[in-house]
Amino acid sequence: MEEKHKKILQQNMTQLVKGLDLTDLYGALLKKDVFTKDMIDELQIAGIVQDQVRQLVQALETRGSRAFPLFLECLWETGQHRLAELLQTEAPTVPRQRPECKSYKMEASPCGHCLIINNVEFKPESALRNRRGSNID
């Protein structure tokens, strides 16, 4: 693993220990050949989850140059997007893989209705100032 990736993992260790969900992550790491089954078994008997995360990060650092990008992919695949983005902000060379999301295509004309509420005057007890320029907004 590259030194910059090791540094990213170490700098974010607290967030990883607090937020990493190992439930599906072990399977994803196994599927991508980041770890062997024996290695994962060894991590799982490490004790409490926080200790497992620390040992996982230490072991990850020894798994070669593809370990970090594959780890990020596993985070995305297991729905741990916040952690993946956190680690990725420091490592922009790894392409993001976002899950597909369906969007609604707006083709109607007009597309819909919009209600705009323009508050100009407020009651004195509200402690808000009147907005005389509100019509210009």
mmCIF file of C-alpha atoms in Angstrom:
data_model
loop_
_atom_site.group_PDB
_atom_site.id
_atom_site.type_symbol
_atom_site.label_atom_id
_atom_site.label_comp_id
_atom_site.label_asym_id
_atom_site.label_seq_id
_atom_site.Cartn_x
_atom_site.Cartn_y
_atom_site.Cartn_z
ATOM 1 C CA MET A 1 0.000 0.000 0.000
ATOM 2 C CA GLU A 2 1.203 3.483 -0.817
ATOM 3 C CA GLU A 3 2.324 5.652 2.081
ATOM 4 C CA LYS A 4 -0.303 8.301 1.331
ATOM 5 C CA HIS A 5 -3.039 5.672 1.658
ATOM 6 C CA LYS A 6 -1.595 4.398 4.940
ATOM 7 C CA LYS A 7 -1.557 7.969 6.194
ATOM 8 C CA ILE A 8 -5.206 8.478 5.182
ATOM 9 C CA LEU A 9 -6.228 5.348 7.085
ATOM 10 C CA GLN A 10 -4.272 6.369 10.185
ATOM 11 C CA GLN A 11 -5.638 9.928 10.127
ATOM 12 C CA ASN A 12 -9.195 8.607 9.958
ATOM 13 C CA MET A 13 -8.786 5.725 12.404
ATOM 14 C CA THR A 14 -11.160 7.279 14.953
ATOM 15 C CA GLN A 15 -13.952 7.634 12.393
ATOM 16 C CA LEU A 16 -13.316 4.100 11.132
ATOM 17 C CA VAL A 17 -13.434 2.644 14.648
ATOM 18 C CA LYS A 18 -16.656 4.531 15.416
ATOM 19 C CA GLY A 19 -18.475 3.989 12.146
ATOM 20 C CA LEU A 20 -17.224 0.941 10.249
ATOM 21 C CA ASP A 21 -19.820 -1.828 9.938
ATOM 22 C CA LEU A 22 -17.992 -5.114 9.512
ATOM 23 C CA THR A 23 -21.110 -7.228 8.945
ATOM 24 C CA ASP A 24 -21.047 -7.235 5.134
ATOM 25 C CA LEU A 25 -17.576 -5.767 4.745
ATOM 26 C CA TYR A 26 -15.777 -9.018 5.553
ATOM 27 C CA GLY A 27 -17.612 -10.793 2.726
ATOM 28 C CA ALA A 28 -16.866 -8.010 0.246
ATOM 29 C CA LEU A 29 -13.158 -7.990 1.155
ATOM 30 C CA LEU A 30 -13.050 -11.765 0.774
ATOM 31 C CA LYS A 31 -14.818 -11.610 -2.598
ATOM 32 C CA LYS A 32 -12.277 -9.077 -3.922
ATOM 33 C CA ASP A 33 -9.361 -11.187 -2.610
ATOM 34 C CA VAL A 34 -8.142 -8.434 -0.302
ATOM 35 C CA PHE A 35 -8.058 -11.014 2.505
ATOM 36 C CA THR A 36 -8.172 -14.793 2.642
ATOM 37 C CA LYS A 37 -10.806 -16.671 4.634
ATOM 38 C CA ASP A 38 -8.217 -17.532 7.292
ATOM 39 C CA MET A 39 -7.233 -13.877 7.645
ATOM 40 C CA ILE A 40 -10.857 -12.836 8.087
ATOM 41 C CA ASP A 41 -11.405 -15.594 10.657
ATOM 42 C CA GLU A 42 -8.404 -14.274 12.563
ATOM 43 C CA LEU A 43 -9.781 -10.727 12.465
ATOM 44 C CA GLN A 44 -13.187 -11.876 13.691
ATOM 45 C CA ILE A 45 -11.758 -13.460 16.830
ATOM 46 C CA ALA A 46 -9.835 -10.290 17.688
ATOM 47 C CA GLY A 47 -12.395 -9.310 20.313
ATOM 48 C CA ILE A 48 -14.735 -6.349 20.316
ATOM 49 C CA VAL A 49 -15.610 -4.636 17.043
ATOM 50 C CA GLN A 50 -13.317 -1.669 17.708
ATOM 51 C CA ASP A 51 -10.329 -4.002 18.055
ATOM 52 C CA GLN A 52 -11.370 -5.844 14.904
ATOM 53 C CA VAL A 53 -11.434 -2.550 12.982
ATOM 54 C CA ARG A 54 -7.976 -1.567 14.241
ATOM 55 C CA GLN A 55 -6.531 -4.948 13.254
ATOM 56 C CA LEU A 56 -8.310 -4.839 9.900
ATOM 57 C CA VAL A 57 -6.701 -1.474 9.099
ATOM 58 C CA GLN A 58 -3.275 -2.750 10.180
ATOM 59 C CA ALA A 59 -3.667 -5.861 8.043
ATOM 60 C CA LEU A 60 -4.993 -3.809 5.128
ATOM 61 C CA GLU A 61 -1.788 -1.768 5.104
ATOM 62 C CA THR A 62 0.200 -4.921 4.298
ATOM 63 C CA ARG A 63 -2.009 -6.135 1.432
ATOM 64 C CA GLY A 64 -0.399 -4.411 -1.549
ATOM 65 C CA SER A 65 -1.066 -1.428 -3.775
ATOM 66 C CA ARG A 66 -4.623 -2.423 -4.762
ATOM 67 C CA ALA A 67 -5.799 -2.905 -1.163
ATOM 68 C CA PHE A 68 -6.823 0.711 -0.573
ATOM 69 C CA PRO A 69 -8.861 1.183 -3.782
ATOM 70 C CA LEU A 70 -10.493 -2.211 -3.257
ATOM 71 C CA PHE A 71 -11.294 -1.287 0.354
ATOM 72 C CA LEU A 72 -13.004 1.885 -0.891
ATOM 73 C CA GLU A 73 -15.004 -0.151 -3.417
ATOM 74 C CA CYS A 74 -16.087 -2.485 -0.615
ATOM 75 C CA LEU A 75 -17.221 0.484 1.477
ATOM 76 C CA TRP A 76 -19.350 1.760 -1.421
ATOM 77 C CA GLU A 77 -20.794 -1.688 -2.097
ATOM 78 C CA THR A 78 -21.749 -2.227 1.538
ATOM 79 C CA GLY A 79 -23.492 1.143 1.792
ATOM 80 C CA GLN A 80 -20.857 2.860 3.916
ATOM 81 C CA HIS A 81 -20.769 5.919 1.670
ATOM 82 C CA ARG A 82 -19.916 8.442 4.378
ATOM 83 C CA LEU A 83 -16.719 6.604 5.285
ATOM 84 C CA ALA A 84 -15.849 6.002 1.630
ATOM 85 C CA GLU A 85 -16.220 9.710 0.876
ATOM 86 C CA LEU A 86 -14.211 10.620 3.958
ATOM 87 C CA LEU A 87 -11.305 8.432 2.860
ATOM 88 C CA GLN A 88 -11.689 9.400 -0.770
ATOM 89 C CA THR A 89 -11.465 13.148 -0.180
ATOM 90 C CA GLU A 90 -7.844 12.510 0.629
ATOM 91 C CA ALA A 91 -7.358 10.132 -2.315
ATOM 92 C CA PRO A 92 -8.996 11.570 -5.451
ATOM 93 C CA THR A 93 -7.175 9.136 -7.763
ATOM 94 C CA VAL A 94 -9.638 6.348 -6.948
ATOM 95 C CA PRO A 95 -12.804 6.563 -9.074
ATOM 96 C CA ARG A 96 -16.045 6.670 -7.129
ATOM 97 C CA GLN A 97 -18.595 4.006 -7.784
ATOM 98 C CA ARG A 98 -21.991 5.186 -6.719
ATOM 99 C CA PRO A 99 -24.925 2.842 -6.666
ATOM 100 C CA GLU A 100 -27.405 3.349 -9.469
ATOM 101 C CA CYS A 101 -30.277 5.582 -8.557
ATOM 102 C CA LYS A 102 -33.459 5.979 -10.480
ATOM 103 C CA SER A 103 -34.597 9.447 -11.406
ATOM 104 C CA TYR A 104 -37.924 10.835 -12.474
ATOM 105 C CA LYS A 105 -37.757 12.440 -15.904
ATOM 106 C CA MET A 106 -39.863 15.594 -16.008
ATOM 107 C CA GLU A 107 -41.238 15.866 -19.535
ATOM 108 C CA ALA A 108 -44.617 17.509 -18.898
ATOM 109 C CA SER A 109 -45.162 21.138 -19.821
ATOM 110 C CA PRO A 110 -45.738 22.805 -17.442
ATOM 111 C CA CYS A 111 -43.822 20.570 -15.064
ATOM 112 C CA GLY A 112 -45.877 21.406 -12.008
ATOM 113 C CA HIS A 113 -47.014 24.121 -9.662
ATOM 114 C CA CYS A 114 -44.931 26.224 -7.313
ATOM 115 C CA LEU A 115 -46.268 28.166 -4.341
ATOM 116 C CA ILE A 116 -44.175 31.155 -3.306
ATOM 117 C CA ILE A 117 -44.900 32.762 0.042
ATOM 118 C CA ASN A 118 -43.548 36.283 0.238
ATOM 119 C CA ASN A 119 -43.468 37.608 3.806
ATOM 120 C CA VAL A 120 -42.985 41.379 3.903
ATOM 121 C CA GLU A 121 -44.369 42.471 7.269
ATOM 122 C CA PHE A 122 -43.911 40.687 10.574
ATOM 123 C CA LYS A 123 -45.599 41.179 13.946
ATOM 124 C CA PRO A 124 -43.479 43.172 16.424
ATOM 125 C CA GLU A 125 -43.498 40.306 18.954
ATOM 126 C CA SER A 126 -41.828 37.985 16.413
ATOM 127 C CA ALA A 127 -38.545 39.931 16.729
ATOM 128 C CA LEU A 128 -38.190 39.827 12.929
ATOM 129 C CA ARG A 129 -37.639 42.945 10.832
ATOM 130 C CA ASN A 130 -39.980 43.803 7.983
ATOM 131 C CA ARG A 131 -38.577 43.012 4.522
ATOM 132 C CA ARG A 132 -39.525 45.879 2.241
ATOM 133 C CA GLY A 133 -37.311 44.587 -0.583
ATOM 134 C CA SER A 134 -38.922 41.161 -0.504
ATOM 135 C CA ASN A 135 -40.863 41.771 -3.727
ATOM 136 C CA ILE A 136 -37.584 42.211 -5.586
ATOM 137 C CA ASP A 137 -36.130 38.864 -4.437
#
